Amino acid sequence: MFFLYNLVVQSAAFLLKIVALFSPKIKLFVEGRKTVFNTLSEKISPSDKTIWFHAASLGEYEQGLPVMEKMKTQFPNHKIVVTFFSPSGYEVRKNNTIADATVYLPLDSISNAKQFLKLVHPEMTFFIKYEFWPNYLNELKKQNIKIYLISGIFRKKQPFFKWYGGFYRNALKSFHYFFVQNESSKKLLQNIGFNNVKVSGDTRFDRVVSILERDNSLDFIEEFKNETPTIVIGSSWPKDEELLIKYINQANDAVKFIIAPHNIKPEQIQQLKNSITQKTVLFSEKEGQNLADYQVFIIDTIGILTKIYSYADIAYVGGGFGNPGVHNILEPATFGIPIVIGPNYSHFAEATALVNMEGCITISNQNELHQAFDLLVQNEDERHEKGHICSTFVQMNKGATNTILNHILA
């Protein structure tokens, strides 16, 4: 099976180079991996002590960040190495301040795994949530390097739990310990013979709770809001915006809107702006403007949405009309804000929980969107009640990071 797997990896490496000629994202994927070993040689010396964290993309990085921060404090003389699989993670966080080296993870070939581990030589390795690369795991096991899965989530449909999943189950044997988000994941692992597992919860709660301790002020948002009830629309996609624009265009000036689209390509931002009939300003055009005069503020930049949520009275989180579904709802939830989302949220435990607790409203059509927003805009008590449910939910679920660290350091 390893032979077939490695043949697939080699074939994929060849095909990706061809696809890269036509796809900017795949080009980043391919080109970014060409300098990985040189970068590691420059930043990590043979005498360095290191800890390696691997994140598939941006969400997993944010999920692992509380553990990275704690490990950096606990092991100040160790260097932190962070790897990403996806360009959407690496390109956004390649200049992070937590890691001493941030690189793409080379494709999972035997030679890449050996070369990577020779250069990084980690004392401990953390895989965040998922991604199980057999050659890396096999080589780590051979070198007796402890591997931890943090904030792991397992589902019955995964190959590990199928009759044909022996190859994948063998990969899991490399892990020293599994820290999973829920009891069902623990039971699935126990059913296939893994008892080195603990329900620690989701480290994302620790991540968003820590946001409250930081300075979230943005002068230009405060100027725009001007003490007016404000709906913040985060990570919206065109399917979300089709419904949202109709509501925005008929809204009166008693409410303002901040839109931070998922995609900020100039042509799509301009198309979004042109579709809005209310007075609208872009982040890139805000200088010299009296922002209080505008009703809609489009954020055509990245990296400030979390702070913007702190000014929201209501949040709409996008992605719920697509696959795999809604984006991160925990960031607005931690600020005690009622949340509205689209119908595709069942893969996300926190969204399902908040919908069931009625802190989050789910909508599937134009009429339901209007009803949800009208209720929250017009009824301050309803806003506060749902917002309180959200903030309480986040506070009750924090602590995963300490559970993980206490076990590792025991």
Coordinates of C-alpha atoms in Angstrom, one line a residue:
M1 CA 0.0 0.0 0.0
F2 CA 2.9 2.4 0.8
F3 CA 4.2 1.7 -2.7
L4 CA 0.9 2.8 -4.3
Y5 CA 0.6 5.8 -2.0
N6 CA 4.1 7.0 -2.9
L7 CA 3.3 6.5 -6.6
V8 CA 0.3 8.7 -6.2
V9 CA 2.3 11.4 -4.4
Q10 CA 4.9 11.4 -7.2
S11 CA 2.3 11.6 -9.8
A12 CA 0.6 14.5 -8.0
A13 CA 3.8 16.4 -7.8
F14 CA 4.2 16.2 -11.6
L15 CA 0.6 17.1 -12.3
L16 CA 0.6 20.1 -9.9
K17 CA 3.5 21.6 -11.9
I18 CA 1.3 21.5 -15.0
V19 CA -1.8 22.8 -13.3
A20 CA 0.4 25.6 -11.8
L21 CA 0.8 27.1 -15.3
F22 CA -3.0 27.9 -15.4
S23 CA -3.9 28.4 -11.7
P24 CA -2.4 31.2 -9.6
K25 CA -3.2 29.4 -6.3
I26 CA -1.6 26.2 -7.4
K27 CA 1.4 28.2 -8.7
L28 CA 1.8 29.5 -5.1
F29 CA 1.5 26.0 -3.8
V30 CA 4.3 24.7 -6.2
E31 CA 6.6 27.7 -6.2
G32 CA 6.4 28.2 -2.4
R33 CA 7.8 24.7 -1.8
K34 CA 10.9 25.2 -3.9
T35 CA 12.7 27.2 -1.2
V36 CA 11.6 25.3 1.9
F37 CA 14.8 23.4 2.6
N38 CA 17.0 26.4 1.9
T39 CA 14.9 28.5 4.3
L40 CA 15.1 25.9 7.0
S41 CA 18.8 25.6 6.6
E42 CA 19.2 29.3 7.1
K43 CA 16.9 29.6 10.1
I44 CA 17.4 26.3 12.0
S45 CA 20.9 25.1 13.0
P46 CA 21.8 21.5 13.9
S47 CA 22.3 22.6 17.5
D48 CA 18.9 24.2 17.9
K49 CA 16.1 22.6 19.9
T50 CA 12.8 22.8 18.0
I51 CA 9.1 22.2 18.3
W52 CA 7.1 21.7 15.0
F53 CA 3.5 22.6 14.5
H54 CA 1.7 21.7 11.3
A55 CA -1.5 23.5 10.1
A56 CA -3.5 22.7 7.0
S57 CA -4.6 26.2 6.5
L58 CA -5.4 29.5 8.3
G59 CA -8.2 28.1 10.4
E60 CA -6.0 25.4 11.8
Y61 CA -3.2 27.9 12.5
E62 CA -5.5 30.0 14.5
Q63 CA -6.7 26.9 16.3
G64 CA -3.2 25.9 17.2
L65 CA -2.0 29.4 18.2
P66 CA -2.9 29.2 21.9
V67 CA -0.8 26.0 22.2
M68 CA 2.1 27.6 20.3
E69 CA 2.1 30.6 22.6
K70 CA 2.1 28.4 25.7
M71 CA 4.8 26.2 24.4
K72 CA 7.0 29.2 23.5
T73 CA 6.6 30.4 27.1
Q74 CA 7.2 27.0 28.5
F75 CA 10.2 26.3 26.3
P76 CA 11.8 29.7 25.6
N77 CA 15.1 28.2 24.3
H78 CA 13.3 26.2 21.7
K79 CA 12.6 27.4 18.2
I80 CA 9.1 27.1 16.8
V81 CA 8.7 25.8 13.2
V82 CA 5.2 26.2 11.6
T83 CA 4.3 24.5 8.3
F84 CA 1.2 25.0 6.1
F85 CA -0.2 22.8 3.4
S86 CA -2.4 25.5 1.8
P87 CA -1.5 28.8 0.2
S88 CA -4.5 30.4 1.9
G89 CA -2.9 29.8 5.2
Y90 CA 0.8 30.4 4.4
E91 CA 0.3 33.5 2.4
V92 CA -1.7 35.2 5.2
R93 CA 0.5 34.1 8.1
K94 CA 4.0 33.7 6.6
N95 CA 5.1 36.7 8.6
N96 CA 3.7 35.7 11.9
T97 CA 5.7 36.5 15.0
I98 CA 5.2 33.3 17.0
A99 CA 7.4 31.1 14.7
D100 CA 11.1 31.2 14.1
A101 CA 10.5 29.6 10.7
T102 CA 7.3 29.4 8.7
V103 CA 7.3 27.4 5.5
Y104 CA 5.1 25.2 3.3
L105 CA 5.1 21.5 4.2
P106 CA 6.9 19.7 1.3
L107 CA 4.7 17.0 -0.4
D108 CA 4.6 13.8 1.6
S109 CA 7.3 11.7 -0.1
I110 CA 9.8 9.6 1.7
S111 CA 12.8 11.7 0.6
N112 CA 11.0 15.0 1.6
A113 CA 10.0 13.6 5.0
K114 CA 13.6 12.5 5.7
Q115 CA 15.2 15.8 4.5
F116 CA 12.6 17.9 6.4
L117 CA 13.1 16.1 9.7
K118 CA 16.9 16.2 9.3
L119 CA 16.8 20.0 9.0
V120 CA 14.1 20.6 11.7
H121 CA 14.9 17.7 14.1
P122 CA 11.9 18.5 16.4
E123 CA 11.7 17.3 19.9
M124 CA 7.9 17.4 19.7
T125 CA 5.5 17.7 16.8
F126 CA 1.9 18.9 16.8
F127 CA -0.6 18.3 14.0
I128 CA -3.6 20.6 14.3
K129 CA -7.2 19.1 13.9
Y130 CA -6.4 16.9 11.0
E131 CA -4.1 16.0 8.1
F132 CA -2.4 12.7 8.5
W133 CA 0.7 12.4 6.2
P134 CA 1.9 8.7 6.3
N135 CA 5.5 9.3 5.3
Y136 CA 6.0 12.1 7.8
L137 CA 4.3 10.2 10.5
N138 CA 6.3 7.0 9.7
E139 CA 9.6 8.9 9.8
L140 CA 8.7 10.7 13.0
K141 CA 7.9 7.4 14.6
K142 CA 11.2 5.8 13.4
Q143 CA 13.0 8.7 15.1
N144 CA 11.0 8.3 18.3
I145 CA 9.7 11.9 18.1
K146 CA 6.5 12.4 20.1
I147 CA 3.6 13.5 17.9
Y148 CA 0.4 15.0 19.3
L149 CA -2.9 15.7 17.6
I150 CA -4.6 18.8 19.0
S151 CA -8.2 19.8 18.6
G152 CA -8.7 16.6 16.6
I153 CA -12.1 15.7 15.3
F154 CA -13.1 12.3 13.9
R155 CA -16.2 11.2 12.0
K156 CA -17.6 7.8 11.1
K157 CA -17.2 8.4 7.4
Q158 CA -13.4 8.8 7.5
P159 CA -11.3 5.9 6.1
F160 CA -9.9 5.1 9.5
F161 CA -13.2 3.5 10.5
K162 CA -13.9 1.6 7.3
W163 CA -13.2 -2.0 6.5
Y164 CA -10.6 -0.9 3.9
G165 CA -8.9 1.6 6.2
G166 CA -6.0 -0.5 7.5
F167 CA -3.4 1.7 5.8
Y168 CA -4.9 4.8 7.4
R169 CA -5.3 3.2 10.8
N170 CA -1.6 2.3 10.7
A171 CA -0.7 6.0 10.2
L172 CA -2.6 6.8 13.4
K173 CA -0.3 4.5 15.4
S174 CA 2.5 7.0 15.0
F175 CA 0.7 9.4 17.4
H176 CA 1.8 9.5 21.0
Y177 CA -1.4 11.1 22.1
F178 CA -4.7 12.4 20.7
F179 CA -6.4 15.5 22.1
V180 CA -9.9 15.6 20.6
Q181 CA -12.7 18.0 20.7
N182 CA -15.6 15.8 21.7
E183 CA -16.7 12.5 23.2
S184 CA -17.8 11.0 19.9
S185 CA -14.2 11.4 18.4
K186 CA -12.8 9.6 21.5
K187 CA -15.2 6.7 21.2
L188 CA -14.4 6.3 17.5
L189 CA -10.7 6.0 18.2
Q190 CA -11.3 3.6 21.1
N191 CA -13.4 1.4 18.9
I192 CA -10.4 0.8 16.7
G193 CA -8.0 0.2 19.6
F194 CA -6.7 3.7 20.5
N195 CA -6.9 4.5 24.2
N196 CA -4.2 7.2 24.2
V197 CA -6.9 9.8 23.8
K198 CA -8.4 12.6 25.9
V199 CA -11.3 15.0 25.3
S200 CA -9.7 18.4 25.7
G201 CA -12.1 20.5 23.8
D202 CA -11.4 23.0 21.1
T203 CA -8.4 25.4 21.5
R204 CA -10.2 27.9 19.2
F205 CA -12.2 29.0 22.3
D206 CA -9.0 29.9 24.1
R207 CA -7.9 31.7 21.0
V208 CA -11.0 33.9 20.8
V209 CA -11.2 34.5 24.6
S210 CA -7.7 35.9 24.4
I211 CA -8.9 38.5 21.9
L212 CA -10.8 40.2 24.6
E213 CA -7.6 41.0 26.4
R214 CA -6.1 42.9 23.4
D215 CA -6.6 46.4 22.1
N216 CA -9.4 46.1 19.5
S217 CA -9.9 49.7 18.9
L218 CA -10.1 51.1 15.3
D219 CA -10.5 54.9 15.1
F220 CA -12.0 54.8 11.6
I221 CA -14.6 52.2 12.5
E222 CA -15.6 54.3 15.6
E223 CA -15.9 57.4 13.3
F224 CA -18.0 55.5 10.8
K225 CA -20.3 53.8 13.4
N226 CA -21.0 57.2 15.1
E227 CA -23.0 55.5 17.9
T228 CA -25.4 54.0 15.3
P229 CA -26.5 50.3 15.5
T230 CA -24.2 48.5 13.1
I231 CA -24.4 45.1 11.4
V232 CA -21.0 43.6 10.6
I233 CA -21.0 41.2 7.7
G234 CA -17.9 39.0 7.9
S235 CA -16.4 36.6 5.3
S236 CA -19.3 37.0 2.9
W237 CA -19.6 35.2 -0.4
P238 CA -21.6 36.2 -3.5
K239 CA -24.5 33.9 -2.4
D240 CA -24.7 35.7 0.9
E241 CA -24.4 39.1 -0.7
E242 CA -27.3 38.5 -3.1
L243 CA -29.6 38.4 0.0
L244 CA -27.7 41.0 2.0
I245 CA -27.7 43.7 -0.7
K246 CA -31.4 43.6 -1.0
Y247 CA -31.8 44.2 2.7
I248 CA -29.1 46.9 2.8
N249 CA -30.7 48.8 -0.1
Q250 CA -34.1 49.1 1.6
A251 CA -32.7 49.8 5.1
N252 CA -33.2 53.2 6.6
D253 CA -30.4 55.3 8.1
A254 CA -31.1 54.0 11.7
V255 CA -28.7 51.1 10.9
K256 CA -25.2 50.9 9.4
F257 CA -23.4 48.1 7.7
I258 CA -19.8 47.0 7.5
I259 CA -19.0 44.4 4.9
A260 CA -15.7 42.4 5.0
P261 CA -16.0 40.0 2.0
H262 CA -14.1 36.7 1.8
N263 CA -12.7 37.7 -1.6
I264 CA -11.2 41.2 -1.9
K265 CA -10.2 41.1 -5.6
P266 CA -10.6 44.7 -6.9
E267 CA -13.1 43.8 -9.6
Q268 CA -15.4 41.9 -7.2
I269 CA -15.2 44.7 -4.6
Q270 CA -16.2 47.2 -7.2
Q271 CA -19.0 45.0 -8.4
L272 CA -20.2 44.8 -4.8
K273 CA -20.0 48.5 -4.3
N274 CA -21.9 49.2 -7.5
S275 CA -24.7 47.0 -6.4
I276 CA -25.4 49.0 -3.3
T277 CA -27.6 52.1 -3.6
Q278 CA -26.8 53.4 -0.1
K279 CA -23.9 55.8 0.4
T280 CA -20.9 53.5 0.5
V281 CA -17.1 53.9 1.1
L282 CA -14.2 51.5 0.7
F283 CA -11.5 51.0 3.3
S284 CA -9.0 51.8 0.5
E285 CA -10.7 55.1 -0.2
K286 CA -11.4 56.2 3.4
E287 CA -8.6 58.8 3.8
G288 CA -10.0 62.4 3.8
Q289 CA -13.6 61.2 4.0
N290 CA -16.1 62.1 6.7
L291 CA -16.9 58.4 7.5
A292 CA -19.8 59.3 9.7
D293 CA -21.7 60.4 6.6
Y294 CA -21.7 56.9 5.0
Q295 CA -24.1 54.0 5.7
V296 CA -22.0 51.2 4.2
F297 CA -18.3 50.5 4.8
I298 CA -16.7 47.9 2.6
I299 CA -13.4 46.5 4.0
D300 CA -11.2 45.7 1.0
T301 CA -8.3 44.6 3.1
I302 CA -7.5 41.6 5.4
G303 CA -6.5 41.2 9.0
I304 CA -8.8 43.5 10.8
L305 CA -12.2 41.7 10.8
T306 CA -11.7 40.5 14.4
K307 CA -11.3 44.0 15.7
I308 CA -14.3 45.2 13.6
Y309 CA -16.5 42.6 15.3
S310 CA -15.9 44.4 18.6
Y311 CA -18.0 47.3 17.2
A312 CA -20.9 45.1 15.9
D313 CA -24.3 45.1 17.4
I314 CA -25.3 42.2 15.1
A315 CA -23.0 39.9 13.1
Y316 CA -23.7 38.1 9.9
V317 CA -21.0 35.4 9.2
G318 CA -20.8 34.3 5.6
G319 CA -20.2 30.9 3.9
G320 CA -23.4 29.3 5.0
F321 CA -24.8 29.1 1.5
G322 CA -21.7 27.1 0.2
N323 CA -19.6 24.1 1.0
P324 CA -18.2 23.2 3.5
G325 CA -20.3 25.9 5.1
V326 CA -20.2 28.8 7.5
H327 CA -17.0 30.6 8.5
N328 CA -15.7 31.2 12.0
I329 CA -18.6 32.3 14.3
L330 CA -16.6 32.2 17.5
E331 CA -14.9 35.6 16.9
P332 CA -18.2 37.6 17.0
A333 CA -19.6 35.3 19.7
T334 CA -16.8 36.1 22.1
F335 CA -17.8 39.8 21.9
G336 CA -21.3 38.9 23.0
I337 CA -23.0 39.6 19.6
P338 CA -26.1 37.9 18.2
I339 CA -25.2 36.1 15.0
V340 CA -27.0 35.3 11.8
I341 CA -25.8 32.6 9.4
G342 CA -26.8 30.6 6.3
P343 CA -28.2 27.1 6.3
N344 CA -25.0 25.1 5.8
Y345 CA -23.5 24.8 9.3
S346 CA -24.0 21.2 10.4
H347 CA -20.3 20.3 10.1
F348 CA -19.4 22.9 12.7
A349 CA -20.2 21.9 16.3
E350 CA -20.0 25.4 17.7
A351 CA -22.5 26.7 15.1
T352 CA -24.8 23.8 15.7
A353 CA -24.6 24.4 19.5
L354 CA -25.3 28.1 19.2
V355 CA -28.2 27.6 16.8
N356 CA -29.7 25.1 19.3
M357 CA -29.1 27.6 22.2
E358 CA -30.8 30.4 20.1
G359 CA -27.8 32.7 20.3
C360 CA -27.4 32.2 16.5
I361 CA -30.2 32.5 13.9
T362 CA -30.0 30.5 10.8
I363 CA -31.7 31.7 7.6
S364 CA -32.2 30.1 4.2
N365 CA -33.9 32.7 2.1
Q366 CA -34.6 36.4 1.6
N367 CA -37.7 36.5 3.8
E368 CA -35.9 34.8 6.7
L369 CA -33.0 37.2 6.5
H370 CA -35.3 40.2 6.6
Q371 CA -37.1 38.8 9.6
A372 CA -33.9 38.0 11.5
F373 CA -32.3 41.4 10.9
D374 CA -35.6 43.3 11.7
L375 CA -36.0 41.4 14.9
L376 CA -32.5 42.1 16.1
V377 CA -32.4 45.7 14.9
Q378 CA -35.7 46.7 16.4
N379 CA -35.6 44.6 19.6
E380 CA -32.7 45.6 21.9
D381 CA -33.6 43.1 24.6
E382 CA -33.5 40.3 22.0
R383 CA -30.1 41.5 20.8
H384 CA -28.7 41.5 24.3
E385 CA -30.2 38.1 25.3
K386 CA -28.8 36.3 22.2
G387 CA -25.5 38.1 22.6
H388 CA -25.2 37.0 26.2
I389 CA -25.9 33.4 25.1
C390 CA -23.0 33.6 22.6
S391 CA -20.4 35.1 25.1
T392 CA -21.4 32.7 27.8
F393 CA -21.0 29.7 25.4
V394 CA -17.5 30.8 24.6
Q395 CA -16.5 31.3 28.2
M396 CA -17.9 27.9 29.2
N397 CA -15.9 26.1 26.6
K398 CA -12.4 27.6 27.2
G399 CA -9.6 25.7 28.8
A400 CA -8.5 23.2 26.1
T401 CA -5.0 24.6 25.9
N402 CA -4.4 24.1 29.7
T403 CA -5.7 20.6 29.5
I404 CA -3.2 19.8 26.7
L405 CA -0.3 21.5 28.3
N406 CA -1.0 19.9 31.7
H407 CA -1.0 16.5 30.2
I408 CA 2.2 17.0 28.1
L409 CA 4.2 18.5 30.9
A410 CA 3.0 16.1 33.6

